[in-house]
Every structure is written in structure tokens, then in C-alpha cells.
Tab-separated table of C-alpha atoms in Angstrom:
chain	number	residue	atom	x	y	z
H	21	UNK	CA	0.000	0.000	0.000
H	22	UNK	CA	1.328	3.453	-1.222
H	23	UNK	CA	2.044	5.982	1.754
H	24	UNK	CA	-0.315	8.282	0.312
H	25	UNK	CA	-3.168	5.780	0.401
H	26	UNK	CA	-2.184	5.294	4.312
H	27	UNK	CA	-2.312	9.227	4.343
H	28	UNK	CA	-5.832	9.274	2.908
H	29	UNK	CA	-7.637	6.572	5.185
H	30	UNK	CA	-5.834	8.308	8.250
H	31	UNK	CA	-7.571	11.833	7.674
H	32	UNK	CA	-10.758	10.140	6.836
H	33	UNK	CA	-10.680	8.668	10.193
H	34	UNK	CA	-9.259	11.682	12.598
H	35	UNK	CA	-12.057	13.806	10.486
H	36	UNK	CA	-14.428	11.511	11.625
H	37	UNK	CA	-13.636	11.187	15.174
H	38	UNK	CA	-13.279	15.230	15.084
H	39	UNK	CA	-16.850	15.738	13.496
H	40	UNK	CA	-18.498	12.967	15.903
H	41	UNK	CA	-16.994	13.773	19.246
H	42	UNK	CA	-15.543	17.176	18.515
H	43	UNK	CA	-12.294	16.223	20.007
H	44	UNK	CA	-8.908	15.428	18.182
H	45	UNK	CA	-7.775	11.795	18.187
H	46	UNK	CA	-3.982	10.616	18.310
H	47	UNK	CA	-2.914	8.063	15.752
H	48	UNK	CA	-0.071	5.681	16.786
H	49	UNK	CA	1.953	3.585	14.880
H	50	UNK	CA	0.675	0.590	13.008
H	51	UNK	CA	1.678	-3.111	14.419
H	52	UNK	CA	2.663	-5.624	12.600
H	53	UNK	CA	1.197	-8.846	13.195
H	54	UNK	CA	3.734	-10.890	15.113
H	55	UNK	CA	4.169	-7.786	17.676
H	56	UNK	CA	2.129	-7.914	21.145
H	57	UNK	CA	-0.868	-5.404	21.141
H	58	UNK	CA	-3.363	-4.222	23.488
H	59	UNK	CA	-6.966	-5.227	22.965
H	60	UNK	CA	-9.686	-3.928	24.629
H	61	UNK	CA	-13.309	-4.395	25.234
H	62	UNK	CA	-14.998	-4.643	22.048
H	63	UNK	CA	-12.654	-5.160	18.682
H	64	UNK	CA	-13.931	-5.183	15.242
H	65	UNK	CA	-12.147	-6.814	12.205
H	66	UNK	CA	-12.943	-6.478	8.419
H	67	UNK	CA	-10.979	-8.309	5.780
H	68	UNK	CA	-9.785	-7.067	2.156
H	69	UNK	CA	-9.638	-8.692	-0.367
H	70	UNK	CA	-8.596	-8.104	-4.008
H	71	UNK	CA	-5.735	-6.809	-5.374
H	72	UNK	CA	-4.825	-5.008	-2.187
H	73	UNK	CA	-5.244	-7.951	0.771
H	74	UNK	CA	-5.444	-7.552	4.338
H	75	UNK	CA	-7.199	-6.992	7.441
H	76	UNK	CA	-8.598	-3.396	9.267
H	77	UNK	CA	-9.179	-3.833	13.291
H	78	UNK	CA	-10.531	-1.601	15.499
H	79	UNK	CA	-10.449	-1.620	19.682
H	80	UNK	CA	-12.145	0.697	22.305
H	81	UNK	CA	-13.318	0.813	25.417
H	82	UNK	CA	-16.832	0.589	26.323
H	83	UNK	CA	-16.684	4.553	27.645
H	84	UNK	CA	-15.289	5.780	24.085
H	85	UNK	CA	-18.060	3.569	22.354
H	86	UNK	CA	-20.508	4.800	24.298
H	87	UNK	CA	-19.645	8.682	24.373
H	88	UNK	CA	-20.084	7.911	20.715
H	89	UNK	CA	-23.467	6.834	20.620
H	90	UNK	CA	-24.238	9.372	23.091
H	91	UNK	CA	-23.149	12.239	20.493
H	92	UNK	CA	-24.504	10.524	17.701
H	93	UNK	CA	-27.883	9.861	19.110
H	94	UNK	CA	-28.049	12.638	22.189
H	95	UNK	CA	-29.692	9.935	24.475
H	96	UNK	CA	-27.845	8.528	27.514
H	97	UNK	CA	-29.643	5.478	26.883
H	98	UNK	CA	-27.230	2.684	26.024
H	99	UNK	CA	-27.665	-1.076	25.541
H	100	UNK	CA	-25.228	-3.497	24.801
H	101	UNK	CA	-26.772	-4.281	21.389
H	102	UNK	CA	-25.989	-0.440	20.283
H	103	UNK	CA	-22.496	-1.143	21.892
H	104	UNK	CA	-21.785	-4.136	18.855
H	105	UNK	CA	-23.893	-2.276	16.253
H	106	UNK	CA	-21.151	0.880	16.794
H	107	UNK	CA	-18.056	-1.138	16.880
H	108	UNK	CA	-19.226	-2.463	13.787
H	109	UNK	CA	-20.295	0.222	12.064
H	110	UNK	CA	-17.034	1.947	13.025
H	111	UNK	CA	-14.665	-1.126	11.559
């Protein structure tokens, strides 16, 4: 994958966190797949496939998944089921 492809998908994603929570997110560095790395709570995966071949995850806490759906849907009402639908729709 070309550095400016990287580049692209990485502003997508700090743009959306910035729109949704109005707060700036920190990217770190990118593990490879034989290095230890912290997983938390809920962790989505999606596969690629193609010409272009690997695999997107995403980890969070419950608290940053819910905060979410709290600014998304401005209720404090939160059940689990919204918890998986959100770490879904965010992978």
C-alpha cells in the first residue's frame, strides 16, 4: 500500500472522530502482526480482499463507544446491542 493511500484513510478517520466527538484523536503507529498489542473491550475486524489484501481492526473501550453513541444519538440510553452495532459500524 502506497504511503499516500495510508495518508488518505488516516484523515478520513481523525475527520471523523473530530466531526463525531468534537475532540482530536492521536494516531499511533501501526503493528505488525507478530508484535504484542493491546486489545480492549470490544474489537472489530474487516478483511480485504482483491488486489490489495489484508485486514482493518478496530479496539475501544466501552466509555469511548458509548460517548459515541451518546453524540450521535443525544440519548444517555445505552444497551449493549448499540455497543456491537457501533463497533461495527465503526470497523
Amino acid at each position: 500500500m502506497k504511503l499516500e493511500e495510508v495518508k488518505i484513510f488516516t484523515e478520513i478517520l481523525t475527520n471523523y472522530f473530530k466531526e463525531t466527538l468534537n475532540e482530536s484523536i492521536e494516531l499511533g503507529n501501526a503493528y505488525q502482526k507478530n508484535e504484542e498489542f493491546e486489545t480492549l473491550e470490544f474489537t472489530g475486524a474487516i478483511g480485504f480482499t482483491g488486489t490489495k489484501k489484508g485486514c482493518l481492526f478496530i479496539t475501544a473501550s466501552s466509555e469511548m463507544i458509548s460517548e459515541i453513541i451518546r453524540k450521535i444519538t443525544n440519548s444517555n440510553s445505552i444497551e449493549e446491542s448499540m455497543i456491537f452495532d457501533m463497533i461495527g459500524e465503526l470497523t
